[in-house]
Coordinates of C-alpha atoms in Angstrom, one line a residue:
Chain A
M1 CA -18.3 -5.4 3.1
T2 CA -18.1 -2.7 -0.4
N3 CA -16.6 0.1 0.6
I4 CA -17.9 2.7 -2.7
F5 CA -16.4 6.5 -1.7
Q6 CA -19.3 8.5 -0.8
P7 CA -18.7 12.0 -2.5
Y8 CA -19.6 14.7 0.2
D9 CA -19.7 18.2 -0.3
G10 CA -16.1 19.6 -0.6
W11 CA -14.9 16.6 -1.3
E12 CA -13.5 17.8 -4.9
L13 CA -11.3 20.4 -2.9
A14 CA -10.3 17.7 -0.3
Y15 CA -8.8 15.9 -3.0
E16 CA -6.9 18.4 -4.5
A17 CA -5.3 19.5 -2.0
I18 CA -3.4 16.2 -1.6
R19 CA -3.0 15.6 -5.1
Q20 CA -2.2 19.1 -6.1
S21 CA -1.2 20.8 -3.7
V22 CA -1.2 20.5 0.1
G23 CA -4.2 19.5 3.0
L24 CA -4.1 18.9 7.3
L25 CA -5.9 16.1 8.7
H26 CA -6.0 16.1 12.6
I27 CA -3.8 13.4 13.9
S28 CA -7.0 11.9 16.5
E29 CA -9.4 11.8 14.0
C30 CA -7.8 9.3 12.4
W31 CA -5.8 6.9 13.8
E32 CA -5.7 5.8 17.5
S33 CA -2.5 4.4 19.5
I34 CA -1.5 1.8 21.2
D35 CA 1.4 2.3 23.9
I36 CA 3.4 -0.4 24.9
K37 CA 6.2 -0.2 27.4
G38 CA 8.4 -2.9 28.9
P39 CA 12.1 -4.7 29.2
D40 CA 10.8 -6.6 26.9
T41 CA 9.3 -4.1 23.7
H42 CA 11.1 -5.1 21.3
G43 CA 10.9 -8.7 21.3
F44 CA 7.3 -8.6 22.4
L45 CA 6.5 -6.6 18.7
E46 CA 9.4 -8.9 17.1
R47 CA 7.2 -12.3 18.5
A48 CA 3.5 -9.9 18.4
A49 CA 4.1 -8.3 14.0
T50 CA 4.6 -10.2 11.0
N51 CA 6.9 -8.1 10.2
T52 CA 10.6 -7.0 11.3
V53 CA 10.2 -4.2 13.9
P54 CA 13.0 -1.6 13.4
H55 CA 14.3 0.7 15.8
K56 CA 14.8 3.6 13.4
K57 CA 12.7 3.3 11.2
I58 CA 9.1 3.7 11.3
G59 CA 7.8 0.1 11.3
Y60 CA 5.4 -1.0 8.9
T61 CA 3.5 -4.5 10.0
A62 CA 0.3 -6.4 10.1
F63 CA -0.7 -7.6 12.8
C64 CA -2.7 -11.5 12.9
D65 CA -4.0 -13.7 14.9
E66 CA -2.5 -17.8 15.0
D67 CA -4.5 -18.2 11.9
G68 CA -3.0 -15.9 10.0
H69 CA -6.6 -13.3 9.8
L70 CA -5.6 -10.1 9.2
L71 CA -6.8 -7.8 13.2
A72 CA -5.2 -4.7 12.1
L73 CA -1.9 -2.6 9.7
A74 CA 0.4 -0.7 11.9
W75 CA 2.7 2.4 12.1
V76 CA 5.2 1.6 14.5
V77 CA 8.0 3.7 15.9
M78 CA 10.3 2.0 19.0
H79 CA 11.4 5.0 20.5
A80 CA 13.5 3.3 22.8
K81 CA 14.8 -0.6 23.8
D82 CA 10.8 -0.1 26.4
A83 CA 8.8 1.6 24.6
A84 CA 7.2 1.9 21.4
T85 CA 3.6 3.1 20.5
L86 CA 1.2 1.8 17.1
Y87 CA -0.8 3.6 15.2
V88 CA -3.7 1.7 14.3
D89 CA -6.8 2.9 11.5
K90 CA -9.5 4.9 13.8
G91 CA -11.4 1.8 15.9
L92 CA -8.8 -1.0 15.8
G93 CA -6.8 0.2 18.7
G94 CA -9.5 -1.2 21.0
P95 CA -9.5 -4.3 19.8
L96 CA -5.7 -4.3 18.7
A97 CA -5.1 -3.4 22.3
T98 CA -6.4 -6.9 23.5
H99 CA -5.0 -8.9 21.4
L100 CA -1.6 -7.9 22.6
Q101 CA -2.5 -7.9 26.2
Q102 CA -3.2 -11.6 25.3
V103 CA -0.4 -12.5 23.4
A104 CA 1.6 -10.7 26.7
T105 CA -0.4 -13.1 28.6
T106 CA 0.0 -16.3 26.6
H107 CA 4.2 -16.2 26.0
Q108 CA 4.7 -15.0 30.1
R109 CA 6.4 -11.3 28.4
D110 CA 6.8 -9.0 30.4
V111 CA 5.2 -5.7 29.0
S112 CA 2.5 -3.0 29.6
V113 CA -0.3 -2.1 26.6
A114 CA -2.1 0.8 26.9
T115 CA -4.8 2.0 24.3
G116 CA -4.3 6.0 23.9
C117 CA -5.4 8.8 21.4
P118 CA -2.8 10.6 19.8
T119 CA -2.8 14.3 19.0
G120 CA -1.4 16.8 16.1
L121 CA -1.7 17.4 12.7
A122 CA -0.8 15.6 9.2
I123 CA 0.8 17.6 6.3
V124 CA -0.3 15.7 3.6
G125 CA 0.6 16.6 -0.2
P126 CA 3.0 17.2 -3.0
Q127 CA 3.6 20.1 -1.0
G128 CA 4.1 18.8 2.1
L129 CA 8.2 18.8 2.5
R130 CA 7.9 22.3 1.6
V131 CA 5.5 23.3 4.4
I132 CA 7.0 20.6 6.8
Q133 CA 10.3 23.0 6.0
K134 CA 8.6 26.2 7.0
V135 CA 7.2 24.6 9.9
A136 CA 10.2 22.1 11.5
G137 CA 14.0 23.8 9.4
D138 CA 15.0 23.3 6.5
D139 CA 16.8 19.4 7.7
M140 CA 13.5 18.4 7.5
I141 CA 14.4 17.6 3.6
G142 CA 16.3 14.5 5.0
L143 CA 13.7 12.6 6.7
P144 CA 13.3 9.6 4.5
Y145 CA 10.0 7.5 3.8
L146 CA 9.5 6.1 7.2
G147 CA 12.0 8.0 9.2
W148 CA 11.0 10.1 12.3
V149 CA 12.5 12.3 14.9
N150 CA 12.0 14.3 17.6
Q151 CA 11.8 17.7 16.8
A152 CA 11.2 21.1 19.1
I153 CA 9.1 23.1 17.0
P154 CA 9.3 27.2 17.5
N155 CA 6.5 28.3 19.4
V156 CA 5.6 24.7 20.0
G157 CA 7.9 23.0 21.7
P158 CA 8.7 19.3 21.7
S159 CA 7.0 17.1 18.6
L160 CA 7.4 14.0 17.4
I161 CA 7.8 14.6 13.5
C162 CA 6.7 11.3 11.6
R163 CA 7.4 10.7 8.0
C164 CA 5.1 8.0 6.5
G165 CA 1.1 7.4 4.9
L166 CA -0.2 5.5 2.0
T167 CA -1.8 8.2 0.0
G168 CA 1.3 8.0 -2.2
E169 CA 1.7 11.8 -1.3
Y170 CA 4.1 13.7 1.1
D171 CA 2.5 12.4 4.1
Y172 CA 3.9 14.4 7.9
R173 CA 2.9 13.8 10.6
V174 CA 3.5 15.8 13.6
L175 CA 2.1 14.7 16.9
V176 CA 1.6 16.6 19.9
S177 CA 0.9 17.2 23.7
P178 CA -2.9 17.3 23.4
D179 CA -2.2 21.4 25.1
Q180 CA 0.3 22.3 22.2
M181 CA -2.2 21.8 19.9
A182 CA -3.6 25.6 19.1
A183 CA 0.1 26.9 18.9
L184 CA 1.2 24.1 16.2
A185 CA -1.7 25.5 13.7
H186 CA -1.0 28.9 14.5
H187 CA 2.8 28.2 14.2
I188 CA 1.7 25.9 10.9
E189 CA -0.3 29.0 9.7
Q190 CA 2.5 31.7 10.6
V191 CA 5.2 29.9 8.5
S192 CA 3.0 28.8 5.6
G193 CA -0.2 30.9 5.2
P194 CA -3.4 29.7 5.3
I195 CA -3.9 25.4 4.7
P196 CA -7.2 24.0 3.9
T197 CA -8.4 21.2 6.9
L198 CA -9.3 18.3 5.9
S199 CA -11.7 15.5 6.4
P200 CA -10.7 11.9 7.0
A201 CA -12.8 11.2 4.5
I202 CA -11.2 11.4 1.3
L203 CA -8.4 9.6 2.6
S204 CA -10.8 6.4 1.4
L205 CA -10.7 7.2 -2.4
L206 CA -6.7 8.3 -2.0
H207 CA -5.8 4.7 -0.4
I208 CA -8.4 2.7 -3.3
E209 CA -6.2 5.2 -5.9
M210 CA -3.1 3.4 -4.6
K211 CA -4.4 -0.2 -4.1
S212 CA -3.5 0.8 0.3
V213 CA -4.7 -2.1 1.2
S214 CA -6.9 -1.8 5.0
P215 CA -8.7 -3.8 7.0
A216 CA -11.9 -2.2 5.7
H217 CA -11.1 -4.0 2.1
C218 CA -10.6 -7.6 4.3
P219 CA -13.7 -10.1 4.6
P220 CA -13.7 -11.5 8.4
G221 CA -11.5 -14.3 7.9
M222 CA -8.9 -13.0 5.4
T223 CA -5.4 -13.6 6.1
A224 CA -2.8 -11.3 4.9
V225 CA -1.6 -13.5 2.6
N226 CA -5.1 -14.0 0.9
A227 CA -5.5 -10.1 1.2
G228 CA -1.8 -9.5 -0.7
L229 CA 0.0 -8.3 2.3
H230 CA 3.2 -9.9 1.3
G231 CA 5.1 -7.0 1.5
V232 CA 4.3 -6.3 5.6
I233 CA 4.9 -10.0 6.5
G234 CA 8.3 -11.0 7.4
F235 CA 8.7 -14.6 6.3
N236 CA 12.3 -15.0 7.0
K237 CA 11.5 -14.0 11.1
P238 CA 12.1 -16.7 13.5
D239 CA 8.3 -16.8 14.6
F240 CA 4.8 -14.5 14.5
C241 CA 1.7 -15.2 15.2
G242 CA 0.1 -16.8 12.3
K243 CA 3.3 -17.4 10.6
Q244 CA 2.2 -21.4 10.1
V245 CA -0.5 -20.4 7.8
L246 CA 0.7 -17.1 6.7
T247 CA 4.0 -19.3 4.5
D248 CA 1.5 -22.7 4.3
Q249 CA -0.5 -20.0 2.1
K250 CA 2.4 -17.9 0.3
E251 CA 3.6 -21.4 -1.0
G252 CA 0.5 -23.1 -2.1
D253 CA -3.1 -22.7 -3.2
R254 CA -4.4 -19.0 -2.9
Y255 CA -8.0 -18.5 -1.8
V256 CA -8.0 -14.9 -4.3
R257 CA -5.8 -12.5 -4.7
M258 CA -6.5 -8.6 -5.0
I259 CA -7.0 -6.6 -7.9
M260 CA -7.7 -3.5 -9.0
L261 CA -10.8 -2.8 -11.8
Q262 CA -11.0 0.3 -13.8
A263 CA -13.9 1.4 -15.7
K264 CA -13.5 0.8 -19.5
Q265 CA -16.0 4.5 -19.7
D266 CA -16.3 7.0 -17.5
H267 CA -18.4 6.6 -14.4
P268 CA -18.9 7.5 -11.8
L269 CA -19.6 4.7 -9.2
V270 CA -21.3 5.3 -6.1
T271 CA -23.1 1.7 -5.5
V272 CA -23.0 -1.5 -6.3
D273 CA -26.7 -4.0 -6.7
S274 CA -23.9 -6.5 -5.5
P275 CA -20.7 -7.0 -4.5
D276 CA -19.9 -9.9 -7.1
V277 CA -17.8 -9.7 -9.9
M278 CA -18.2 -11.5 -12.9
F279 CA -16.1 -12.7 -15.6
D280 CA -17.3 -14.3 -18.6
H281 CA -21.0 -14.2 -17.5
Q282 CA -19.2 -16.3 -14.4
P283 CA -19.0 -15.1 -10.4
A284 CA -15.4 -14.5 -10.4
G285 CA -14.9 -12.6 -6.9
T286 CA -16.1 -10.0 -4.7
C287 CA -15.1 -6.5 -4.6
V288 CA -14.6 -4.7 -1.5
G289 CA -14.1 -0.7 -2.0
G290 CA -13.8 1.1 -4.8
G291 CA -14.7 5.4 -5.9
Y292 CA -13.8 7.2 -8.9
S293 CA -11.1 8.6 -9.3
P294 CA -10.4 12.1 -10.8
T295 CA -6.7 11.5 -12.1
I296 CA -7.5 9.0 -14.3
G297 CA -10.7 9.8 -14.9
R298 CA -12.9 6.7 -14.3
T299 CA -13.9 4.6 -11.0
V300 CA -11.4 2.3 -9.4
L301 CA -12.5 -0.7 -7.4
M302 CA -10.1 -3.1 -5.5
A303 CA -11.8 -6.8 -6.1
Y304 CA -10.7 -10.2 -4.8
V305 CA -10.7 -12.9 -7.6
H306 CA -10.0 -16.4 -8.1
P307 CA -6.8 -16.3 -8.9
E308 CA -6.6 -17.1 -12.2
V309 CA -8.0 -14.9 -13.7
A310 CA -5.6 -12.0 -11.4
W311 CA -4.4 -10.7 -14.5
P312 CA -3.8 -7.4 -15.8
G313 CA -5.1 -6.9 -18.9
L314 CA -8.1 -8.9 -18.6
S315 CA -12.2 -8.1 -18.8
F316 CA -14.2 -8.4 -15.7
S317 CA -17.9 -6.4 -15.1
I318 CA -19.7 -5.3 -11.8
Q319 CA -23.7 -4.4 -12.3
S320 CA -25.2 -0.7 -10.6
N321 CA -28.0 0.4 -10.3
G322 CA -29.4 -2.3 -13.3
E323 CA -26.8 -1.6 -15.6
R324 CA -23.5 -3.6 -16.2
I325 CA -20.5 -1.8 -15.5
E326 CA -17.6 -2.9 -17.6
L327 CA -14.3 -3.3 -16.2
E328 CA -10.9 -4.0 -16.4
A329 CA -7.7 -5.3 -14.4
V330 CA -4.5 -3.0 -14.9
S331 CA -1.6 -2.5 -12.9
S332 CA -0.3 -0.4 -9.8
P333 CA -0.7 2.3 -9.0
V334 CA -2.3 3.3 -11.6
F335 CA -0.5 6.8 -11.7
I336 CA 2.5 8.6 -10.6
T337 CA 2.3 11.2 -7.9
Q338 CA 3.7 15.0 -8.1
S339 CA 5.3 14.1 -4.5
V340 CA 7.0 11.4 -6.1
G341 CA 8.2 13.2 -8.7
I342 CA 9.1 16.2 -6.0
A343 CA 11.2 13.3 -3.8
R344 CA 12.9 12.3 -6.9
Q345 CA 14.4 15.7 -8.0
H346 CA 15.3 15.7 -4.5
G347 CA 17.2 12.7 -3.5
A348 CA 14.6 12.9 -0.9
Chain B
M1 CA -16.6 -17.0 -3.1
T2 CA -16.3 -20.6 -4.6
R3 CA -12.7 -22.4 -5.4
A4 CA -14.4 -24.0 -8.3
A5 CA -12.3 -24.0 -11.8
L6 CA -13.5 -20.8 -14.3
A7 CA -14.0 -21.8 -17.6
I8 CA -11.6 -18.9 -19.2
P9 CA -11.8 -18.8 -23.1
E10 CA -8.6 -20.1 -25.2
T11 CA -7.6 -16.2 -26.2
E12 CA -7.5 -15.8 -22.9
Q13 CA -5.8 -18.2 -21.2
A14 CA -3.2 -18.1 -23.7
Y15 CA -2.3 -14.4 -22.8
I16 CA -2.3 -15.8 -19.4
D17 CA 0.4 -17.8 -19.8
L18 CA 2.7 -15.5 -21.3
R19 CA 1.6 -12.7 -18.1
K20 CA 2.8 -15.5 -15.9
T21 CA 5.8 -16.2 -17.6
V22 CA 6.6 -12.9 -18.7
T23 CA 6.2 -11.9 -14.8
D24 CA 8.2 -14.8 -13.0
T25 CA 10.8 -14.0 -15.3
F26 CA 10.8 -10.4 -14.0
K27 CA 10.8 -11.3 -10.6
Q28 CA 13.7 -14.2 -10.9
L29 CA 15.7 -11.1 -12.3
V30 CA 15.1 -9.1 -9.5
I31 CA 16.2 -11.4 -6.9
E32 CA 19.2 -12.7 -8.6
A33 CA 19.9 -8.3 -10.2
L34 CA 19.3 -7.8 -6.3
M35 CA 20.6 -10.6 -4.6
L36 CA 17.4 -10.6 -2.5
E37 CA 17.3 -13.3 -0.1
I38 CA 13.1 -14.0 -0.6
T39 CA 11.2 -16.3 -3.6
A40 CA 9.6 -15.2 -5.8
H41 CA 6.3 -15.8 -3.9
D42 CA 7.0 -12.9 -1.7
I43 CA 6.6 -10.7 -4.2
E44 CA 3.4 -9.6 -5.3
N45 CA 3.0 -8.2 -8.3
D46 CA 1.7 -4.8 -7.3
T47 CA 4.5 -4.4 -4.5
P48 CA 5.9 -0.6 -5.8
L49 CA 9.2 -1.2 -6.5
F50 CA 10.6 1.9 -4.6
G51 CA 9.7 2.7 -0.6
L52 CA 7.3 0.1 1.5
G53 CA 7.4 -2.1 -1.7
L54 CA 10.8 -4.4 -2.3
G55 CA 12.6 -0.4 -1.2
L56 CA 15.2 -0.2 -4.8
D57 CA 16.9 2.9 -5.8
S58 CA 17.6 4.6 -9.1
I59 CA 20.9 2.6 -8.8
D60 CA 18.9 -1.1 -8.8
I61 CA 17.2 0.0 -11.5
L62 CA 19.8 -0.1 -14.0
E63 CA 20.4 -3.2 -12.5
L64 CA 17.5 -5.0 -14.0
V65 CA 17.1 -2.2 -17.0
V66 CA 20.2 -4.2 -17.8
G67 CA 18.3 -7.8 -17.1
I68 CA 15.8 -6.4 -18.7
E69 CA 16.8 -5.9 -21.9
R70 CA 19.2 -9.1 -22.2
H71 CA 16.0 -11.0 -21.2
F72 CA 13.6 -10.0 -23.3
G73 CA 14.9 -8.0 -26.6
I74 CA 13.6 -4.7 -25.8
T75 CA 15.5 -1.8 -25.2
V76 CA 15.1 1.1 -22.5
T77 CA 15.3 3.7 -22.6
D78 CA 14.9 6.8 -20.2
D79 CA 11.7 8.2 -21.1
N80 CA 10.2 4.6 -20.3
M81 CA 11.0 4.7 -16.5
A82 CA 7.5 5.1 -15.4
A83 CA 7.0 2.3 -15.9
F84 CA 8.9 1.4 -13.1
R85 CA 6.3 1.6 -10.3
S86 CA 5.5 -2.5 -9.5
V87 CA 5.9 -5.8 -11.4
N88 CA 2.4 -5.9 -13.2
T89 CA 3.8 -2.2 -14.4
V90 CA 7.2 -4.0 -15.5
V91 CA 5.6 -6.6 -17.4
D92 CA 3.0 -4.1 -18.9
F93 CA 5.9 -2.6 -20.2
V94 CA 7.1 -5.7 -21.9
L95 CA 4.3 -7.2 -22.3
S96 CA 3.3 -4.0 -25.4
H97 CA 7.7 -3.3 -26.5
P98 CA 7.0 -3.2 -30.0
E99 CA 10.5 -4.9 -29.9
F100 CA 9.6 -7.9 -27.8
K101 CA 8.7 -11.0 -30.1
G102 CA 8.1 -13.5 -26.5
I103 CA 10.6 -15.3 -24.0
G104 CA 13.9 -16.7 -26.0
H105 CA 12.7 -15.2 -29.6
H106 CA 15.5 -12.8 -29.2
D107 CA 19.3 -12.9 -30.5

């Protein structure tokens, strides 16, 4: 499994929009949703999710089986004590819903689980804050990262606005009912001027640059700890699916560790002959994704390598079109986005 | 991928040992300075210090700056704040700092 970003027509403009300005993404093209309802919704999610599920903020969590294998990563919005919605990458909604139904049955939880297709637009990029203020009001400056709010938008109607995302940029997701979509798109254009609508294909490159792991970057059977997802595992929680295995791995001998590799020379890499990553002429790991990063002017790769050599500063190599590409392990994130700079200025 | 031990050249091993020591020291500093109820094992080296990661704020960073100056014998200025992105980027900064002479090699 090696997801090397494949350039497509217009990808440079899409990249520039999100890193330098702002772009729109159709939420229905990027994510699926799962609605959880019932009096035991919060308790059920605490049992099923690796991370704590907050009531007033968006939760970000992994879902694993009892062996700690990663099934999905999800944003969680607790609408009320008895209702929540999970947002997961396209294609993962069905399998995760099946798993959650099994957990509910096994642990006799009084909840219903139903998949859905969310509709709305994501406003992504350093100018995202300026746009969302025009769309939904100046108060949006106070919406923190992982904040959400039910908001009536003029000329559109009720909406759920979530600030989340893994690109390192402002990412405001405006969720509306399907019959409000046209009105939302029209309203955004009216108040902000034309904003390009982008293909979700660009997201994979943006995520790789931020070393944002997704299940697509995990070989089958990889656990959340070996995937380096410590930040979304609440090890102090009383219990959750896979806790024993994940805790043992965290404190024991890790099989692999994820690192970011950067090509030492300017070499736009679009294929690799083999995912094998070499250290000092020895197989040391597996490349799982990569792409050419315009911001740093180098190809960056994500790889799982032997933990003894998973340190920034060490040299590795990979084969591409019969040529040996020299790589250096680097610290992540590799750069600070404009959005982060703007957020610090605003204290947002 | 096998879990068999790799043959690591001496120079690289010395670098790894130093980097590991600085990393572990900094993680402990984060836990103690911020009174976090976690262990060093809970912090992945590339975990962002802000946002989704450890969720630190600018006041927390000031606490860390004091600790870094004391433990590593280096001076941190406002111009160095870009280094405070993750554990690994802070360790990069410490290791490349001209005043850094090694753990415990300062007044």
